[in-house]
Amino acid sequence: MCIFLCAGAAAAVLTFLTLHAKTFPVSESIGSQLKQTVVNDIVAFQSAFLTPLNQLLTVSNTLNGNKLAKLQNTIGELMTPHTFLENQTLTHDGIQEPAFAILDELKSYATLYPTVNNNQLDCANMNITPNAAVRMTVDATTGCFRCKTCSTLMDLVAISQDRWKRNPFQVQLDLLIAQRQMLEFASTEKTLVPAIVAFRDQIDDSFKEFAQRTIEIAGRYDKFRDELHQVSFFGCLGLMGLAGLATLLAVAGFIHGISSKKRHLARMSCCIAEMAVVVAVLLVGVLYTVAMMSQDGIEALRLFENDTTIFLAPSLAAQNVQRVLLDANLVRANRVDSILAFADTLRVPPHPTPSTDSPSRFDIDALYLSAFQELFTFRDNTVSTDKVIVDLFGWDESFAADQRTSPVAMAFGNASVTSPYNGTLHQELLNSSISRLLDPDNDAKLVTNDDLAMIQTVFNKTWRGVADQGAHQNNLIITQWYFAAHVYAQKLRLREYTAVVVEIISRIRSLLDAPIEKTRAMESAEFQVKADVEYFTDAIRDSKIHDCSYNGNCGWLRASINELFALFQELIAHAERAAITRAIAAVCTLLGLVFTNCFANRLRRNTVKVYIGS
């Protein structure tokens, strides 16, 4: 009997330790999870999600008191006048057409390299060695100089077109896109603020209701938990006291009964053991109730997952909480994504780059001029035509001068033969200026067949003492004159070519003035509202970044539900284990009671004989 009572007392102590070390902390963790973690997460999410919208609606002093509606009205007034980019598209650049139409004209000159006006001559098929002798013989007479700068002139045009697309055209598109987006933003002047206010209030009310309901449930749970805690705690203390006292009395009763044959201690132990059994059975019921109610808590969580309206009366609040539980985007679910979509796309140039978040404003003049920088440099280097024909085409003036004086040497260079060309006309033509060299008949036409015929007529005298009467020498003079005339005629063409190229490139600059001025005005208008616009777009984007379905922002509710599931399951396990040990304590105490009672009944009683006289 003592063994069973000792086992019952030990089971009672084990139950108390289980409750104190495991069951009670888990039950307190459930309350803390409801009252603190969930509520704090609700407040934190609500603050992160709605604070940017609240700041947007109240508008900080950094914006000089501009309200959103006022900003939209200002944007409409500033953006509407700038229409010169309306027809700009990715496939059609109307601003660049006049400038590049001039460059198309330049192409026809560039492909000449330049050449003489001879349609039968194709410089592209001529293999010209780039040395002085070839340049001043083949090149000068044919015009196929094929200098590097001239042959790459079309490359300069291609570079200008590419830079135009990369710089001015891209900036124009950025300004145009920003203008259209801001005009669309300004058109929502009467609807944007009410929509944001309604959405903000709806989300705010939903989470306030959810937090209030959670606090209410947590309060009810705490109240019920405290009651069960007190019953279990004091019940365990009472059971341990009764079980220990019953055990001590049983041991004392056993020793006293054996020695004195008296059983009053054993009887007292039975009475206390009976009370311990009753208390143990009651505590088994209490702990089993805790396990069952924990199971009810799990079922309640499952019901909450399936239908939040069971816990939240307002349907909108229940729907929003359900969306948070499912990590569904609140902006999209409440159909305000189209209204707030401008915040994701509206950006006023200049845009941030990988190297800086605050780039400098556009230098519109430098932006436009940079597209034609190589052409303008080419133009500046081509202003001095006498120098440029040397730099570009390798013109050798000494070679040309030698060719010009060669007819004189041919006419008077032989001292043994008297020259027949001592006449005034002969001397005038042989020692003529370049203009007379190119036009000996003074008909204002340079190096024509008539000029050749005149030269052939003038230099057709008979040479005395020469076998062929000087026919060969006359032919050399005429040929040399013709070659020298062609050399200087080509020099004129080179000068005309460079002058035309300079004039064509110079015409581009004047065409850029109007686009530069209009682009500068449009950029200035957009920059005036850049800071204000980006303040509002950043605020809305900051709010959307903290919305659900992004970066696990709403995983906190699912994590809390899962944590509550785990805590309730752990509480069930501990409560069932405590109930089992309490049942063992009850059984052991009951067996100890039975054996103690049997022991008390088996003690010998003093025999009293009563004699009755008859």
Coordinates of C-alpha atoms in Angstrom, one line a residue:
M1 CA 0.0 0.0 0.0
C2 CA 2.9 2.4 0.7
I3 CA 4.4 1.7 -2.6
F4 CA 1.2 2.6 -4.5
L5 CA 0.7 5.7 -2.4
C6 CA 4.3 6.7 -3.0
A7 CA 3.8 6.1 -6.7
G8 CA 0.7 8.3 -6.7
A9 CA 2.5 11.1 -4.9
A10 CA 5.4 10.8 -7.3
A11 CA 3.0 11.0 -10.3
A12 CA 1.4 14.1 -8.7
V13 CA 4.8 15.7 -8.4
L14 CA 5.6 14.8 -12.0
T15 CA 2.3 16.3 -13.2
F16 CA 3.0 19.5 -11.4
L17 CA 6.5 19.8 -12.9
T18 CA 5.1 19.1 -16.4
L19 CA 2.5 21.8 -15.9
H20 CA 5.0 24.3 -14.5
A21 CA 7.8 23.7 -17.0
K22 CA 5.9 23.0 -20.2
T23 CA 2.1 23.4 -20.2
F24 CA 1.9 26.8 -18.5
P25 CA 4.7 28.5 -20.7
V26 CA 3.1 27.2 -23.9
S27 CA -0.3 28.5 -22.9
E28 CA 1.3 31.9 -22.1
S29 CA 3.1 31.9 -25.4
I30 CA -0.3 31.4 -27.2
G31 CA -1.6 34.5 -25.4
S32 CA 1.5 36.5 -26.1
Q33 CA 1.4 35.4 -29.8
L34 CA -2.2 36.7 -30.0
K35 CA -1.9 39.8 -27.9
Q36 CA 1.5 41.0 -28.8
T37 CA 3.0 39.4 -31.9
V38 CA -0.1 39.4 -34.1
V39 CA -1.2 42.9 -33.0
N40 CA 2.3 44.3 -33.3
D41 CA 2.6 42.9 -36.8
I42 CA -0.8 44.3 -37.7
V43 CA 0.3 47.8 -36.5
A44 CA 3.7 47.5 -38.2
F45 CA 2.3 46.5 -41.6
Q46 CA -0.5 49.1 -41.3
S47 CA 2.1 51.8 -40.6
A48 CA 4.5 50.8 -43.3
F49 CA 1.8 50.5 -45.9
L50 CA -0.3 53.6 -45.0
T51 CA 2.3 56.1 -43.7
P52 CA 3.5 57.1 -47.1
L53 CA -0.1 57.7 -48.2
N54 CA -0.8 59.7 -45.1
Q55 CA 2.3 61.8 -45.8
L56 CA 1.3 62.2 -49.4
L57 CA -2.2 63.5 -48.4
T58 CA -0.9 65.8 -45.7
V59 CA 2.0 67.0 -47.8
S60 CA 5.2 68.0 -46.0
N61 CA 6.6 71.5 -45.8
T62 CA 9.4 70.6 -48.2
L63 CA 7.0 71.1 -51.0
N64 CA 6.1 74.7 -50.0
G65 CA 2.6 73.7 -49.1
N66 CA 1.7 72.5 -52.6
K67 CA -1.2 70.1 -52.5
L68 CA -1.6 67.3 -54.9
A69 CA -4.6 68.8 -56.7
K70 CA -2.7 72.1 -57.0
L71 CA 0.3 70.3 -58.5
Q72 CA -1.9 68.6 -61.0
N73 CA -3.4 71.9 -62.1
T74 CA 0.1 73.4 -62.4
I75 CA 1.3 70.5 -64.5
G76 CA -1.6 71.0 -66.9
E77 CA -0.8 74.7 -67.3
L78 CA 3.0 74.1 -67.8
M79 CA 2.8 71.0 -70.1
T80 CA 0.0 72.0 -72.5
P81 CA 1.8 74.7 -74.5
H82 CA 4.7 72.4 -75.5
T83 CA 3.5 70.6 -78.6
F84 CA 6.5 70.6 -81.0
L85 CA 7.4 67.0 -80.1
E86 CA 3.8 65.6 -80.7
N87 CA 4.7 63.9 -83.9
Q88 CA 8.0 62.3 -82.6
T89 CA 7.9 58.5 -82.6
L90 CA 10.4 55.8 -82.5
T91 CA 10.0 55.3 -86.3
H92 CA 9.6 58.9 -87.3
D93 CA 11.9 61.7 -86.2
G94 CA 10.4 64.9 -87.7
I95 CA 12.9 67.1 -85.9
Q96 CA 16.0 65.6 -87.5
E97 CA 14.6 65.5 -91.0
P98 CA 15.7 69.0 -92.1
A99 CA 19.2 68.6 -90.8
F100 CA 19.8 65.2 -92.3
A101 CA 18.2 66.3 -95.6
I102 CA 21.1 68.6 -95.9
L103 CA 23.4 65.8 -95.0
D104 CA 21.8 63.8 -97.8
E105 CA 22.9 66.6 -100.1
L106 CA 26.4 66.2 -98.7
K107 CA 26.4 62.6 -99.7
S108 CA 26.4 63.4 -103.4
Y109 CA 29.5 65.5 -102.9
A110 CA 31.2 63.0 -100.6
T111 CA 30.8 60.2 -103.2
L112 CA 32.8 62.2 -105.7
Y113 CA 36.0 62.0 -103.5
P114 CA 35.9 64.5 -105.6
T115 CA 36.2 63.7 -109.3
V116 CA 35.9 65.5 -112.6
N117 CA 32.5 65.7 -114.2
N118 CA 33.0 62.6 -116.2
N119 CA 30.2 60.0 -116.0
Q120 CA 32.3 57.4 -117.5
L121 CA 34.9 57.5 -114.7
D122 CA 34.4 55.3 -111.7
C123 CA 36.9 56.2 -109.0
A124 CA 35.7 53.3 -106.8
N125 CA 37.3 50.8 -109.3
M126 CA 40.6 52.7 -109.5
N127 CA 43.6 51.3 -107.5
I128 CA 45.4 54.5 -106.6
T129 CA 48.7 54.4 -104.8
P130 CA 48.8 57.1 -102.2
N131 CA 52.0 58.9 -103.0
A132 CA 52.8 62.4 -104.3
A133 CA 53.6 61.4 -107.8
V134 CA 50.4 59.4 -108.3
R135 CA 48.3 62.1 -106.5
M136 CA 49.6 64.8 -108.8
T137 CA 49.4 62.8 -112.0
V138 CA 46.6 60.3 -112.0
D139 CA 44.6 61.9 -109.2
A140 CA 44.9 65.5 -110.4
T141 CA 43.8 64.7 -113.9
T142 CA 41.0 62.3 -113.0
G143 CA 39.9 63.8 -109.7
C144 CA 40.0 60.4 -108.0
F145 CA 42.0 61.5 -104.9
R146 CA 40.2 59.1 -102.5
C147 CA 41.6 60.9 -99.4
K148 CA 40.9 59.3 -96.1
T149 CA 39.0 62.3 -94.7
C150 CA 36.8 62.5 -97.8
S151 CA 36.2 58.8 -98.1
T152 CA 35.1 58.7 -94.4
L153 CA 32.9 61.8 -94.7
M154 CA 29.9 59.4 -95.0
D155 CA 31.2 57.8 -91.8
L156 CA 31.0 61.1 -90.1
V157 CA 27.4 61.5 -91.4
A158 CA 26.6 58.0 -90.0
I159 CA 28.2 58.9 -86.7
S160 CA 26.1 62.0 -86.5
Q161 CA 22.9 60.0 -87.2
D162 CA 23.9 57.5 -84.5
R163 CA 24.7 60.2 -82.0
W164 CA 21.4 62.0 -82.8
K165 CA 19.5 58.8 -82.0
R166 CA 21.4 58.2 -78.8
N167 CA 21.4 61.8 -77.4
P168 CA 19.0 64.5 -78.7
F169 CA 16.4 62.1 -80.0
Q170 CA 16.5 60.0 -76.9
V171 CA 16.1 63.1 -74.7
Q172 CA 13.3 64.3 -76.9
L173 CA 11.5 61.0 -76.4
D174 CA 12.1 61.1 -72.6
L175 CA 10.7 64.6 -72.4
L176 CA 7.7 63.7 -74.6
I177 CA 6.9 60.5 -72.6
A178 CA 7.2 62.5 -69.3
Q179 CA 5.0 65.2 -70.7
R180 CA 2.3 62.8 -71.8
Q181 CA 2.4 60.9 -68.5
M182 CA 2.2 64.2 -66.5
L183 CA -0.7 65.4 -68.6
E184 CA -2.5 62.1 -67.9
F185 CA -1.6 62.5 -64.3
A186 CA -3.0 66.0 -64.3
S187 CA -6.2 64.8 -65.9
T188 CA -7.0 62.8 -62.7
E189 CA -7.2 66.0 -60.6
K190 CA -10.7 65.3 -59.5
T191 CA -10.5 61.6 -58.9
L192 CA -7.0 60.8 -57.7
V193 CA -7.2 62.2 -54.2
P194 CA -10.6 60.9 -53.4
A195 CA -9.6 57.4 -54.6
I196 CA -6.4 57.5 -52.4
V197 CA -8.4 58.7 -49.4
A198 CA -11.0 56.0 -49.8
F199 CA -8.5 53.3 -50.2
R200 CA -6.4 54.5 -47.2
D201 CA -9.5 54.7 -45.0
Q202 CA -10.7 51.3 -46.0
I203 CA -7.4 49.6 -45.3
D204 CA -7.0 51.5 -42.1
D205 CA -10.5 50.6 -40.9
S206 CA -9.9 46.9 -41.8
F207 CA -6.8 46.5 -39.9
K208 CA -8.0 48.5 -36.9
E209 CA -11.0 46.1 -36.8
F210 CA -8.7 43.1 -37.1
A211 CA -6.4 44.4 -34.4
Q212 CA -9.4 45.1 -32.1
R213 CA -10.9 41.7 -32.7
T214 CA -7.6 40.0 -32.1
I215 CA -7.1 41.9 -28.8
E216 CA -10.7 40.9 -27.8
I217 CA -10.0 37.2 -28.6
A218 CA -6.7 37.4 -26.8
G219 CA -8.4 38.9 -23.7
R220 CA -10.9 36.1 -23.6
Y221 CA -8.2 33.5 -24.0
D222 CA -6.2 35.1 -21.2
K223 CA -9.2 35.1 -18.9
F224 CA -10.0 31.5 -19.5
R225 CA -6.3 30.5 -19.4
D226 CA -5.9 32.2 -16.0
E227 CA -8.9 30.4 -14.6
L228 CA -7.6 27.0 -15.7
H229 CA -4.1 27.9 -14.6
Q230 CA -5.4 28.6 -11.1
V231 CA -7.4 25.5 -10.9
S232 CA -4.6 23.3 -12.2
F233 CA -1.9 25.0 -10.1
F234 CA -3.7 24.9 -6.8
G235 CA -5.3 21.6 -7.6
C236 CA -1.8 20.1 -8.2
L237 CA -0.5 21.7 -4.9
G238 CA -3.5 20.2 -3.0
L239 CA -3.1 16.8 -4.6
M240 CA 0.6 16.7 -3.8
G241 CA -0.1 17.7 -0.2
L242 CA -2.9 15.1 0.1
A243 CA -0.9 12.4 -1.6
G244 CA 2.2 13.1 0.5
L245 CA 0.2 13.2 3.7
A246 CA -1.6 10.0 2.8
T247 CA 1.7 8.3 2.1
L248 CA 3.2 9.5 5.4
L249 CA 0.1 8.4 7.4
A250 CA 0.1 5.0 5.6
V251 CA 3.7 4.4 6.5
A252 CA 3.1 5.5 10.1
G253 CA -0.1 3.5 10.3
F254 CA 1.6 0.4 8.9
I255 CA 4.4 0.6 11.5
H256 CA 2.0 1.5 14.3
G257 CA -0.5 -1.1 13.3
I258 CA 2.1 -3.9 13.2
S259 CA 3.4 -2.9 16.6
S260 CA 0.2 -2.0 18.5
K261 CA -2.5 -3.6 16.4
K262 CA -4.2 -0.3 16.3
R263 CA -5.6 1.0 13.0
H264 CA -6.6 4.6 13.6
L265 CA -3.7 6.0 11.6
A266 CA -4.4 3.7 8.7
R267 CA -8.1 4.8 8.8
M268 CA -6.9 8.4 8.7
S269 CA -4.6 7.6 5.7
C270 CA -7.6 6.1 3.9
C271 CA -9.7 9.2 4.4
I272 CA -7.0 11.5 3.0
A273 CA -6.3 9.1 0.1
E274 CA -9.9 9.2 -0.8
M275 CA -9.8 13.0 -1.0
A276 CA -6.6 12.7 -3.1
V277 CA -8.3 10.4 -5.5
V278 CA -11.2 12.7 -5.9
V279 CA -8.9 15.7 -6.5
A280 CA -6.8 13.7 -9.0
V281 CA -9.9 12.6 -11.0
L282 CA -11.1 16.3 -11.1
L283 CA -7.7 17.4 -12.3
V284 CA -7.7 14.7 -15.0
G285 CA -10.9 16.2 -16.3
V286 CA -9.5 19.7 -16.2
L287 CA -6.4 18.7 -18.1
Y288 CA -8.4 16.7 -20.6
T289 CA -10.6 19.8 -21.1
V290 CA -7.5 21.9 -21.8
A291 CA -6.4 19.4 -24.5
M292 CA -9.9 19.4 -26.0
M293 CA -10.1 23.2 -26.0
S294 CA -6.7 23.4 -27.6
Q295 CA -8.1 21.2 -30.3
D296 CA -10.9 23.6 -30.6
G297 CA -8.4 26.4 -31.0
I298 CA -6.8 24.5 -34.0
E299 CA -10.3 24.1 -35.5
A300 CA -10.9 27.8 -35.0
L301 CA -7.7 28.7 -36.8
R302 CA -8.7 26.4 -39.7
L303 CA -12.1 28.2 -39.9
F304 CA -10.3 31.5 -39.9
E305 CA -8.1 30.4 -42.8
N306 CA -11.2 29.3 -44.8
D307 CA -13.5 32.2 -44.0
T308 CA -12.4 35.3 -42.1
T309 CA -16.0 36.6 -42.0
I310 CA -16.6 34.3 -39.0
F311 CA -14.3 36.5 -36.9
L312 CA -14.8 39.9 -38.6
A313 CA -18.2 41.3 -39.1
P314 CA -17.5 44.0 -41.8
S315 CA -17.2 42.1 -45.1
L316 CA -14.5 44.5 -46.5
A317 CA -12.4 44.1 -43.4
A318 CA -12.7 40.3 -43.6
Q319 CA -11.8 40.3 -47.3
N320 CA -8.7 42.5 -46.7
V321 CA -7.6 40.2 -43.9
Q322 CA -8.1 37.2 -46.1
R323 CA -6.0 38.9 -48.8
V324 CA -3.2 39.4 -46.3
L325 CA -3.5 35.8 -45.2
L326 CA -3.2 34.7 -48.8
D327 CA -0.5 37.3 -49.6
A328 CA -2.7 38.9 -52.3
N329 CA -1.9 42.4 -53.5
L330 CA -4.2 44.8 -51.7
V331 CA -3.9 47.6 -54.3
R332 CA -4.8 45.3 -57.1
A333 CA -7.5 43.5 -55.2
N334 CA -9.2 46.7 -54.3
R335 CA -9.0 47.9 -57.9
V336 CA -7.0 51.0 -57.4
D337 CA -4.0 49.7 -59.3
S338 CA -5.0 51.5 -62.5
I339 CA -5.4 54.8 -60.5
L340 CA -2.0 54.5 -58.9
A341 CA -0.2 53.0 -62.0
F342 CA 1.3 56.4 -62.8
A343 CA 3.7 56.1 -59.8
D344 CA 5.4 53.2 -61.5
T345 CA 6.0 54.9 -64.8
L346 CA 6.0 58.6 -64.3
R347 CA 9.6 59.9 -64.2
V348 CA 10.7 63.3 -65.1
P349 CA 14.1 63.4 -66.9
P350 CA 17.0 63.4 -66.3
H351 CA 16.7 59.9 -65.0
P352 CA 18.9 58.2 -62.4
T353 CA 21.9 56.3 -63.7
P354 CA 23.9 53.4 -62.3
S355 CA 26.6 55.9 -61.2
T356 CA 24.3 58.6 -59.7
D357 CA 20.8 58.9 -58.4
S358 CA 20.8 62.7 -58.9
P359 CA 22.1 63.4 -62.4
S360 CA 22.7 66.9 -63.6
R361 CA 20.2 68.7 -65.8
F362 CA 20.6 68.4 -69.6
D363 CA 22.8 70.9 -71.4
I364 CA 20.4 71.2 -74.4
D365 CA 22.9 73.2 -76.5
A366 CA 25.7 70.8 -76.0
L367 CA 23.4 67.9 -76.4
Y368 CA 22.3 68.9 -79.9
L369 CA 25.7 70.1 -81.0
S370 CA 27.4 66.9 -79.9
A371 CA 25.6 65.0 -82.5
F372 CA 27.4 66.9 -85.2
Q373 CA 30.6 67.5 -83.4
E374 CA 32.8 65.6 -85.9
L375 CA 31.2 67.4 -88.9
F376 CA 31.6 70.8 -87.2
T377 CA 35.3 69.9 -86.5
F378 CA 35.7 68.9 -90.1
R379 CA 34.1 72.2 -91.2
D380 CA 36.4 74.2 -89.0
N381 CA 39.4 72.5 -90.4
T382 CA 38.2 73.1 -93.9
V383 CA 37.8 76.8 -93.7
S384 CA 41.2 77.6 -95.3
T385 CA 40.8 76.0 -98.7
D386 CA 44.4 76.4 -99.7
K387 CA 45.6 74.6 -96.6
V388 CA 42.8 72.0 -96.6
I389 CA 43.6 70.7 -100.1
V390 CA 47.1 70.0 -98.9
D391 CA 45.9 68.3 -95.7
L392 CA 43.0 66.4 -97.2
F393 CA 44.2 65.6 -100.7
G394 CA 47.9 65.8 -100.5
W395 CA 48.1 68.7 -103.0
D396 CA 51.7 69.4 -104.0
E397 CA 51.8 73.1 -105.2
S398 CA 55.5 72.8 -106.2
F399 CA 54.6 69.9 -108.5
A400 CA 51.8 72.0 -110.0
A401 CA 54.2 75.0 -110.4
D402 CA 56.7 72.8 -112.2
Q403 CA 54.1 71.6 -114.6
R404 CA 53.1 75.2 -115.3
T405 CA 56.7 76.3 -116.1
S406 CA 57.5 73.1 -118.1
P407 CA 56.1 74.6 -121.5
V408 CA 58.5 77.5 -121.2
A409 CA 61.4 75.2 -120.7
M410 CA 60.2 73.1 -123.7
A411 CA 59.9 76.3 -125.8
F412 CA 63.2 77.9 -124.9
G413 CA 65.3 75.3 -123.2
N414 CA 67.4 74.2 -126.3
A415 CA 70.2 76.8 -126.8
S416 CA 71.3 75.2 -130.1
V417 CA 67.9 75.7 -131.7
T418 CA 66.2 79.0 -132.0
S419 CA 62.7 79.0 -130.7
P420 CA 60.0 80.2 -133.0
Y421 CA 57.9 81.3 -130.1
N422 CA 59.3 84.8 -129.3
G423 CA 56.1 86.6 -130.3
T424 CA 53.9 88.6 -128.0
L425 CA 51.1 86.1 -127.9
H426 CA 53.5 83.2 -127.4
Q427 CA 55.2 84.9 -124.5
E428 CA 51.8 85.9 -123.0
L429 CA 50.5 82.3 -123.1
L430 CA 53.7 80.7 -121.9
N431 CA 54.2 83.1 -119.0
S432 CA 50.5 83.6 -118.4
S433 CA 48.6 83.7 -115.1
I434 CA 46.7 80.7 -113.8
S435 CA 43.4 82.1 -115.0
R436 CA 44.9 82.7 -118.5
L437 CA 46.4 79.2 -118.4
L438 CA 42.9 77.7 -117.7
D439 CA 41.1 79.9 -120.3
P440 CA 43.5 81.0 -123.1
D441 CA 40.7 82.1 -125.4
N442 CA 39.0 84.2 -122.7
D443 CA 35.6 82.6 -123.3
A444 CA 35.0 82.1 -119.5
K445 CA 35.1 78.3 -120.1
L446 CA 38.0 76.5 -118.5
V447 CA 40.1 73.9 -120.3
T448 CA 37.7 73.2 -123.2
N449 CA 38.3 71.8 -126.7
D450 CA 38.3 75.4 -128.0
D451 CA 41.1 76.2 -125.6
L452 CA 43.0 73.2 -126.9
A453 CA 42.4 74.1 -130.5
M454 CA 43.7 77.6 -129.8
I455 CA 46.9 76.3 -128.2
Q456 CA 47.4 73.9 -131.1
T457 CA 47.1 76.8 -133.5
V458 CA 49.4 79.2 -131.6
F459 CA 52.1 76.6 -131.0
N460 CA 52.2 75.2 -134.5
K461 CA 55.4 77.0 -135.8
T462 CA 58.1 75.4 -137.7
W463 CA 61.4 74.8 -135.9
R464 CA 64.6 75.4 -138.0
G465 CA 67.2 72.8 -137.9
V466 CA 64.9 70.1 -136.6
A467 CA 64.3 67.0 -138.7
D468 CA 60.5 66.9 -138.2
Q469 CA 60.3 70.7 -138.3
G470 CA 59.5 70.7 -134.5
A471 CA 56.3 68.8 -134.8
H472 CA 57.2 66.5 -131.8
Q473 CA 58.4 69.5 -129.7
N474 CA 55.2 71.4 -130.5
N475 CA 53.2 68.3 -129.4
L476 CA 55.1 68.2 -126.1
I477 CA 54.4 71.9 -125.4
I478 CA 50.7 71.4 -126.2
T479 CA 50.5 68.2 -124.1
Q480 CA 52.3 69.8 -121.2
W481 CA 50.1 72.9 -121.3
Y482 CA 47.0 70.7 -121.4
F483 CA 48.3 68.7 -118.4
A484 CA 49.2 71.8 -116.4
A485 CA 45.8 73.3 -117.2
H486 CA 44.1 70.1 -116.0
V487 CA 46.1 70.1 -112.8
Y488 CA 45.1 73.7 -111.9
A489 CA 41.5 73.1 -113.0
Q490 CA 41.4 70.2 -110.5
K491 CA 42.8 72.5 -107.9
L492 CA 39.8 74.8 -108.5
R493 CA 37.5 71.9 -108.2
L494 CA 39.0 70.8 -104.9
R495 CA 38.6 74.3 -103.6
E496 CA 35.0 74.4 -104.8
Y497 CA 34.4 71.0 -103.3
T498 CA 35.7 72.0 -99.9
A499 CA 33.8 75.3 -100.0
V500 CA 30.5 73.5 -100.8
V501 CA 31.1 71.0 -98.0
V502 CA 31.8 73.8 -95.5
E503 CA 28.7 75.6 -96.7
I504 CA 26.5 72.5 -96.4
I505 CA 27.7 71.7 -92.8
S506 CA 27.3 75.3 -91.8
R507 CA 23.7 75.3 -92.8
I508 CA 23.0 72.6 -90.2
R509 CA 23.9 74.9 -87.3
S510 CA 21.2 77.4 -88.1
L511 CA 18.5 74.6 -88.3
L512 CA 19.3 73.6 -84.7
D513 CA 18.5 76.9 -83.1
A514 CA 14.7 76.5 -83.0
P515 CA 14.7 72.8 -81.7
I516 CA 17.3 73.8 -79.1
E517 CA 15.1 76.7 -77.9
K518 CA 11.9 74.7 -77.8
T519 CA 13.6 71.7 -76.1
R520 CA 15.2 74.0 -73.5
A521 CA 11.8 75.5 -72.7
M522 CA 10.1 72.1 -72.4
E523 CA 12.9 70.8 -70.2
S524 CA 12.7 73.8 -68.0
A525 CA 8.9 73.4 -67.6
E526 CA 9.2 69.8 -66.7
F527 CA 12.1 70.4 -64.3
Q528 CA 10.0 72.9 -62.4
V529 CA 7.7 70.2 -61.2
K530 CA 10.2 67.3 -61.1
A531 CA 10.8 67.4 -57.4
D532 CA 7.1 67.7 -56.5
V533 CA 6.1 65.0 -58.9
E534 CA 8.7 62.6 -57.7
Y535 CA 7.8 63.3 -54.1
F536 CA 4.3 62.0 -54.8
T537 CA 5.3 59.1 -57.0
D538 CA 8.0 58.0 -54.5
A539 CA 5.4 58.1 -51.7
I540 CA 3.0 55.9 -53.7
R541 CA 5.7 53.5 -54.8
D542 CA 7.0 53.3 -51.2
S543 CA 3.5 52.3 -50.1
K544 CA 3.2 49.8 -52.9
I545 CA 6.5 48.3 -52.1
H546 CA 5.2 47.5 -48.6
D547 CA 2.0 45.9 -50.1
C548 CA 1.4 42.2 -50.1
S549 CA 2.6 39.8 -52.8
Y550 CA 6.0 41.5 -52.7
N551 CA 9.1 40.6 -50.8
G552 CA 7.0 38.5 -48.3
N553 CA 5.5 41.6 -46.7
C554 CA 2.4 39.8 -45.6
G555 CA 4.1 36.5 -44.6
W556 CA 3.8 37.6 -40.9
L557 CA 0.1 36.6 -40.6
R558 CA 0.7 33.2 -42.2
A559 CA 3.7 32.8 -39.9
S560 CA 1.6 33.7 -36.8
I561 CA -1.1 31.3 -37.8
N562 CA 1.4 28.5 -38.3
E563 CA 3.0 29.4 -34.9
L564 CA -0.4 29.3 -33.2
F565 CA -1.0 25.9 -34.8
A566 CA 2.3 24.6 -33.5
L567 CA 1.7 26.0 -30.0
F568 CA -1.8 24.6 -29.8
Q569 CA -0.5 21.2 -30.9
E570 CA 2.3 21.4 -28.3
L571 CA -0.2 22.4 -25.7
I572 CA -2.4 19.4 -26.6
A573 CA 0.6 17.1 -26.2
H574 CA 1.6 18.5 -22.8
A575 CA -2.0 18.6 -21.5
E576 CA -2.6 15.0 -22.6
R577 CA 0.7 13.9 -21.0
A578 CA -0.2 15.7 -17.8
A579 CA -3.7 14.2 -17.8
I580 CA -2.1 10.7 -18.2
T581 CA 0.3 11.2 -15.3
R582 CA -2.6 12.6 -13.3
A583 CA -4.7 9.6 -14.1
I584 CA -1.7 7.4 -13.1
A585 CA -1.6 9.3 -9.8
A586 CA -5.3 8.7 -9.3
V587 CA -5.0 5.0 -10.0
C588 CA -2.0 4.5 -7.8
T589 CA -3.6 6.5 -5.0
L590 CA -6.8 4.5 -5.4
L591 CA -4.9 1.2 -5.2
G592 CA -3.0 2.5 -2.2
L593 CA -6.4 3.4 -0.6
V594 CA -7.7 -0.1 -1.2
F595 CA -4.7 -1.8 0.2
T596 CA -4.5 0.6 3.2
N597 CA -8.2 -0.1 3.9
C598 CA -7.7 -3.8 3.7
F599 CA -4.7 -3.5 6.0
A600 CA -6.7 -1.6 8.5
N601 CA -9.5 -4.1 8.4
R602 CA -7.2 -7.0 8.9
L603 CA -5.7 -5.7 12.1
R604 CA -6.5 -7.9 15.2
R605 CA -9.0 -6.4 17.6
N606 CA -9.0 -7.0 21.4
T607 CA -11.4 -9.8 22.4
V608 CA -13.9 -8.7 25.1
K609 CA -15.8 -11.4 26.8
V610 CA -19.1 -10.5 28.3
Y611 CA -20.6 -12.9 30.9
I612 CA -24.2 -12.7 31.6
G613 CA -25.6 -14.4 34.7
S614 CA -28.8 -16.3 34.2

